[in-house]
Short mmCIF file of C-alpha atoms in Angstrom, two decimals:
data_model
loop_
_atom_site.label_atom_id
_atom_site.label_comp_id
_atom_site.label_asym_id
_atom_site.label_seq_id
_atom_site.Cartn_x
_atom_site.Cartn_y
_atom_site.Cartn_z
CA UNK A 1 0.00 0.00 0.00
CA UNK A 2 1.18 3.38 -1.21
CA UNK A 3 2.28 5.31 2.45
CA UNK A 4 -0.92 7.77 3.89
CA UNK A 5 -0.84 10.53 6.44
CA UNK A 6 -3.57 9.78 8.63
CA UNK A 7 -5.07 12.21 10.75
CA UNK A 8 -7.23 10.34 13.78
CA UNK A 9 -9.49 12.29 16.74
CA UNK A 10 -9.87 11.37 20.04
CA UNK A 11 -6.33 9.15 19.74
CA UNK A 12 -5.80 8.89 23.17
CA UNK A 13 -7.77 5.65 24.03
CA UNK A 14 -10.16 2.85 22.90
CA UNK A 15 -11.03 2.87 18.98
CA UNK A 16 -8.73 6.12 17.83
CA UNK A 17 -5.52 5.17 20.26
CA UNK A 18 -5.79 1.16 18.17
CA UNK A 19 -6.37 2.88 15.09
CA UNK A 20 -3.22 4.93 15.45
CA UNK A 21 -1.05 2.35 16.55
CA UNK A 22 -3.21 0.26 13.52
CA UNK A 23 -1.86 2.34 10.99
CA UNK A 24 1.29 2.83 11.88
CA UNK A 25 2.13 -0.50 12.26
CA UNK A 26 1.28 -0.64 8.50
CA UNK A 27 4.06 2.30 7.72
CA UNK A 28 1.70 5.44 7.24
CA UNK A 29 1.95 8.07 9.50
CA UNK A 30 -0.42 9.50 11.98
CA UNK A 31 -1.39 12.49 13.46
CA UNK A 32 -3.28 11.70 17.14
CA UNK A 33 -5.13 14.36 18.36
CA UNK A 34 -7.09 14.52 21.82
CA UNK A 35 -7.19 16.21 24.59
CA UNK A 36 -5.10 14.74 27.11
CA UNK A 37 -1.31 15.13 26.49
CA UNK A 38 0.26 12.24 28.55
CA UNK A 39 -1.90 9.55 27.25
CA UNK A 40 -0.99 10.87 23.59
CA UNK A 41 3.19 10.66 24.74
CA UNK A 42 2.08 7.26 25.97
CA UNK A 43 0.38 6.36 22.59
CA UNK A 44 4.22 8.37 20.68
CA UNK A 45 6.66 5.99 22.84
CA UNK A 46 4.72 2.45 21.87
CA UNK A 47 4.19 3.43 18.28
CA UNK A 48 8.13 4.59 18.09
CA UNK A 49 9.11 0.94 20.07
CA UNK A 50 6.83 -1.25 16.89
CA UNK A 51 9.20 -3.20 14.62
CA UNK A 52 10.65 -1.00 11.59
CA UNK A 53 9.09 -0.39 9.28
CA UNK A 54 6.86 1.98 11.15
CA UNK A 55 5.08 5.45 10.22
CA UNK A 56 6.07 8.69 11.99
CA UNK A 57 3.73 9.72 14.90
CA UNK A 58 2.67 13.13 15.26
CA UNK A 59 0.62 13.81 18.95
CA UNK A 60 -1.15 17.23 18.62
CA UNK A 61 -3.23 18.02 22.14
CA UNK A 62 -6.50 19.56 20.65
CA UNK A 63 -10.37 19.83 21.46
CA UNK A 64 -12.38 18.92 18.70
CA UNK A 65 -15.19 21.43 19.56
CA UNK A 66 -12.68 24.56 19.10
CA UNK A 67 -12.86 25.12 15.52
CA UNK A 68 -9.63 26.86 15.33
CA UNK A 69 -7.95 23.94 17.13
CA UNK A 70 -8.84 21.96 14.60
CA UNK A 71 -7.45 24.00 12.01
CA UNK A 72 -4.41 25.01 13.32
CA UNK A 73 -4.13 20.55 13.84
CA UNK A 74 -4.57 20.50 9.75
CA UNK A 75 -1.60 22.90 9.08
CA UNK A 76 0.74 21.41 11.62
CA UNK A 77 0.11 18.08 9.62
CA UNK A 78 1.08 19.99 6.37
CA UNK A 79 4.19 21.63 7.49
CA UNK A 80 5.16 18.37 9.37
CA UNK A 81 3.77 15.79 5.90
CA UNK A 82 3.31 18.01 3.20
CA UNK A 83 -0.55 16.18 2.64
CA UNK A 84 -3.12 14.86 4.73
CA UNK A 85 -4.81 11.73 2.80
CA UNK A 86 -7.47 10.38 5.65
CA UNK A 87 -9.43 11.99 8.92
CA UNK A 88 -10.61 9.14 10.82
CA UNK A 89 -13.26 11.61 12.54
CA UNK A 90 -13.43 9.25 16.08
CA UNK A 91 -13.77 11.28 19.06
CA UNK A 92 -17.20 10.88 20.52
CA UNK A 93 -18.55 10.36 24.10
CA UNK A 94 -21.59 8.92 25.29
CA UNK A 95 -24.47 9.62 27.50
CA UNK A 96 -27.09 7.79 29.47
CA UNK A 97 -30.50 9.30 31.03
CA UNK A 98 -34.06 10.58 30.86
CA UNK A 99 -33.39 13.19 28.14
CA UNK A 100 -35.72 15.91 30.41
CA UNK A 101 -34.42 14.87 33.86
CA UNK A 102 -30.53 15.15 32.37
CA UNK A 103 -28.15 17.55 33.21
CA UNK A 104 -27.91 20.00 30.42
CA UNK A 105 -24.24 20.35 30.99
CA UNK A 106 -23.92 16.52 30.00
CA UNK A 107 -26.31 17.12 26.78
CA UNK A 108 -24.38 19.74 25.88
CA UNK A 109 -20.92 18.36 26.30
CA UNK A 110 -22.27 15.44 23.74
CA UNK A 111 -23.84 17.74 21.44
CA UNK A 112 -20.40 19.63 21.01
CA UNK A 113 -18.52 16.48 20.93
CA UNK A 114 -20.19 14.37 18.87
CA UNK A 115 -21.56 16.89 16.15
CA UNK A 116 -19.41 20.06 16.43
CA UNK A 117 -16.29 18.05 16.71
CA UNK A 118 -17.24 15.60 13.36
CA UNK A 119 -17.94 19.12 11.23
CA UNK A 120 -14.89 20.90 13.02
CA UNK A 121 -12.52 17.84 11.96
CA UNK A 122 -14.29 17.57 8.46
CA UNK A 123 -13.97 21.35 7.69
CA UNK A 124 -10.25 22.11 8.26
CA UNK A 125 -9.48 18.25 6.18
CA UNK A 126 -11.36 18.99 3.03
CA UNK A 127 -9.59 22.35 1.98
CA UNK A 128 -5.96 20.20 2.24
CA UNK A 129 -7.38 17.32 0.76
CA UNK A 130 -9.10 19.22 -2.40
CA UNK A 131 -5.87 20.91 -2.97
CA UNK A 132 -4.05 18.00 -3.47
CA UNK A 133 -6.62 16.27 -5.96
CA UNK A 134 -8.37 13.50 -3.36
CA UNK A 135 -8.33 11.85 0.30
CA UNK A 136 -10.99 9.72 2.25
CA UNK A 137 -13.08 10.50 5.31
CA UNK A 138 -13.58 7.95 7.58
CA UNK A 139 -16.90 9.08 10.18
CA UNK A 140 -16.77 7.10 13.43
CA UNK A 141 -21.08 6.60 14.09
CA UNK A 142 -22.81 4.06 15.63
CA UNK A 143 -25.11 1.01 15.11
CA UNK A 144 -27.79 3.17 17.33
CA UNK A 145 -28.08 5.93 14.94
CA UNK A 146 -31.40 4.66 13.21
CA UNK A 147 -32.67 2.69 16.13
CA UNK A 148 -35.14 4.36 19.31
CA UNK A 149 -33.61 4.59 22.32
CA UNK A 150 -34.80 5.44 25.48
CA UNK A 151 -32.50 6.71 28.05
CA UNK A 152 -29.39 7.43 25.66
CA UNK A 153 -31.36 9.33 23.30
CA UNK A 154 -28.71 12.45 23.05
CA UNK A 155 -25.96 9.77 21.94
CA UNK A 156 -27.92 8.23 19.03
CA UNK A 157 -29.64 11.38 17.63
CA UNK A 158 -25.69 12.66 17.62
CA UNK A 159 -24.93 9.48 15.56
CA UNK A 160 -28.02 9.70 13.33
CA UNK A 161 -26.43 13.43 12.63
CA UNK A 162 -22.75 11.82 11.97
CA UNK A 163 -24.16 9.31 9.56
CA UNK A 164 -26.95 11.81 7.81
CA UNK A 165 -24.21 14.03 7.09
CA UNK A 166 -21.59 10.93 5.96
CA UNK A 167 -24.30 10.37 3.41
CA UNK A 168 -24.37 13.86 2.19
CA UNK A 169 -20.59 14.61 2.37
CA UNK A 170 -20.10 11.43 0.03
CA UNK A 171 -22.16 13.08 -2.61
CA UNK A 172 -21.15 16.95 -2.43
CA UNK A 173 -17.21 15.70 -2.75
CA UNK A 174 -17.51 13.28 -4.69
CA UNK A 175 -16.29 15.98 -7.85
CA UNK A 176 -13.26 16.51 -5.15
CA UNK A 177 -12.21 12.69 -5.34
CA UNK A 178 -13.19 13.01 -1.51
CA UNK A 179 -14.77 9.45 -0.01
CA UNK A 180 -16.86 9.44 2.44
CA UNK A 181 -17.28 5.82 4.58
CA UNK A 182 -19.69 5.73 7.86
CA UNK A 183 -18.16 3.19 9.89
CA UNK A 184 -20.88 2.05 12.13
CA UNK A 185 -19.59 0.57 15.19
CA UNK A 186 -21.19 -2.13 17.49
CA UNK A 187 -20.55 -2.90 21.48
CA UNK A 188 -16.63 -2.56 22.07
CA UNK A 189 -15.09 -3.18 25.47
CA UNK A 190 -13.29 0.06 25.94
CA UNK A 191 -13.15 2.78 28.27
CA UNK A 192 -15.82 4.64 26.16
CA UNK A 193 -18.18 2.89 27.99
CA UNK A 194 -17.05 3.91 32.10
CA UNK A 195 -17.23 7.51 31.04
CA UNK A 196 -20.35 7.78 29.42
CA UNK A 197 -21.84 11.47 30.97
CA UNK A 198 -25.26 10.67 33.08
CA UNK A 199 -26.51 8.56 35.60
CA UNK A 200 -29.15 5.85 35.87
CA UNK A 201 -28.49 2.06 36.19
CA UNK A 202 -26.78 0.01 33.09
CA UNK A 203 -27.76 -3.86 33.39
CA UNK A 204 -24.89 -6.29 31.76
CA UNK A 205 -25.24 -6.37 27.88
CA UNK A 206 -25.56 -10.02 26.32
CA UNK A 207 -24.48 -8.57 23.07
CA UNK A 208 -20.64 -9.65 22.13
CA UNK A 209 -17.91 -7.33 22.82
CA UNK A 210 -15.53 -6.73 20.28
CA UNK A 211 -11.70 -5.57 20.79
CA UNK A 212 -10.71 -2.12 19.45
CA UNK A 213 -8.20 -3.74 17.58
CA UNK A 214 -10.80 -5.66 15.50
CA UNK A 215 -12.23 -2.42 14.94
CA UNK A 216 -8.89 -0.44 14.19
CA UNK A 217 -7.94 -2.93 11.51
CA UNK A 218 -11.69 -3.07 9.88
CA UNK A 219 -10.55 0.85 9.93
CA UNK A 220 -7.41 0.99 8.29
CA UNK A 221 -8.93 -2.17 5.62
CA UNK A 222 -12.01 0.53 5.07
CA UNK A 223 -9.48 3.08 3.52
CA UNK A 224 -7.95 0.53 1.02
CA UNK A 225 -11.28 0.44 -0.26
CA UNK A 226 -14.27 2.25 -1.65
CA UNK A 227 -17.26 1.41 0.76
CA UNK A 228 -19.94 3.77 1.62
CA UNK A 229 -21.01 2.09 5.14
CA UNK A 230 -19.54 -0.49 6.93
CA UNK A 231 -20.62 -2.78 10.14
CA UNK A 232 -18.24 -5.39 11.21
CA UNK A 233 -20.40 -7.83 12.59
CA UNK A 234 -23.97 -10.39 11.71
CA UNK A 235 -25.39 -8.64 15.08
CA UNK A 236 -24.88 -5.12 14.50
CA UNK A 237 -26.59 -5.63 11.23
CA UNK A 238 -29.44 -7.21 12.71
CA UNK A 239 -29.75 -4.40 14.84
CA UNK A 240 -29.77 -1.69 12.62
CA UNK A 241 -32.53 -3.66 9.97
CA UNK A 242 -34.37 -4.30 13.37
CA UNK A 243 -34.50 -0.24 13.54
CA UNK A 244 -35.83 -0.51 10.22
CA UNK A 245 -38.50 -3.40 10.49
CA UNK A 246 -38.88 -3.93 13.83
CA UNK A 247 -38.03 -0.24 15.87
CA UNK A 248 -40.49 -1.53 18.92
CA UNK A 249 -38.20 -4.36 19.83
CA UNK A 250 -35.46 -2.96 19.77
CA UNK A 251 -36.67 0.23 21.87
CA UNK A 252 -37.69 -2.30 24.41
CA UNK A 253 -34.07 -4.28 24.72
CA UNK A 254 -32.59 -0.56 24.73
CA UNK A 255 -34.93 0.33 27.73
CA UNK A 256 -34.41 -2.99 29.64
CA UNK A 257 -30.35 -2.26 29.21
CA UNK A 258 -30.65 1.64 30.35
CA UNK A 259 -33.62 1.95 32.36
#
């Protein structure tokens, strides 16, 4: 594979920290961005011990939902690479709750997270990537962003926004040799799960975990190729044709889990 600069949100744990170390393993270089500085020095000295031949790292402390952050990210990763070829747009956090009992600090923080941080990322990538004739956007969503769900419904609306706009993107660059894959993403043990915002009780999930390295490499594999949506695994598709045919049962489940 021809050597990409990769630029990855929310790097500094679960999906975007494998992702990083994903990628660089394969010899293309990354630019991790999150907020928390030692965990991306943490995530700069494993990625410089992997066998040779590895891809530079680049750790950039940012917040997504500061617009200017993110652009001033876009032209550090041109001085430092000269291009930027992929935004893995990952940083997200999740939230749990009655949507009119919940703190509107909590809703808010997701709202700027989840949406304002996707269009934040996507708006300082394109200009780079139109200028040099192409790249691919890789959105970060979820397999609840068609389904109802009670008591996390601030999360999934945010995801049914990510994927919505995925869609759209795809088609307004397409004449910019910009792709556009919504990577929906099924129940994966990380820590994205013990800091979801919100209170409320959580019951133990039957649904299979996977590892964020299964999803890192589906990741990296999704860039090689020209896919408009991809889910990894025969569950997450049944759930997101049961928010299609069957939205009622799958409400219910979702309200047993987070009631």
């Amino acid at each position: 594979m021809a050597q990409k600069v990769v630029l990855i949100t929310g790097a500094s744990s679960g999906i975007g920290y494998a992702t990083a170390l994903a990628f660089a393993q394969k010899n293309h270089h990354v630019i991790g961005t999150a907020r928390r500085e030692e965990r991306l020095a943490a995530l700069q000295q494993q990625i410089a011990g992997l066998p040779q031949p590895h891809g530079d790292f680049l750790p950039l402390a940012a917040d997504v939902t500061d617009a200017q952050a993110m652009q001033t990210v876009v032209q550090k990763t041109l001085e430092r690479f000269g291009r930027l070829d992929v935004l893995v747009a990952n940083a997200g956090i999740g939230q749990r709750g009655l949507l009119v009992d919940s703190d509107w600090a909590d809703i808010e923080k997701v709202l700027r997270t989840n949406i304002d941080g996707v269009l934040h990322s996507i708006r300082a990538a394109v200009p780079a990537m139109r200028q040099q004739g192409g790249g691919h956007i890789v959105t970060v969503s979820s397999v609840t962003y068609n389904i109802i769900a009670p008591y996390m419904a601030t999360y999934a609306a945010t995801k049914a926004f990510v994927s919505s706009i995925a869609a759209s993107l795809r088609e307004e660059l397409a004449g910019d040799n910009i792709w556009v894959t919504d990577f929906l993403v099924g129940r994966t043990k990380t820590e994205f799960n013990e800091h979801r915002l919100g209170g409320g009780r959580v019951r133990t999930s039957r649904l299979p975990q996977m590892t964020a390295e299964q999803v890192a490499e589906a990741i990296v594999r999704a860039t090689d190729q020209r896919r408009k949506r991809v889910v990894l695994r025969w569950i997450d598709r049944l759930i997101v044709l049961g928010g299609v045919f069957a939205p009622w049962l799958i409400a219910q489940q979702v309200k047993k889990q987070y009631q």
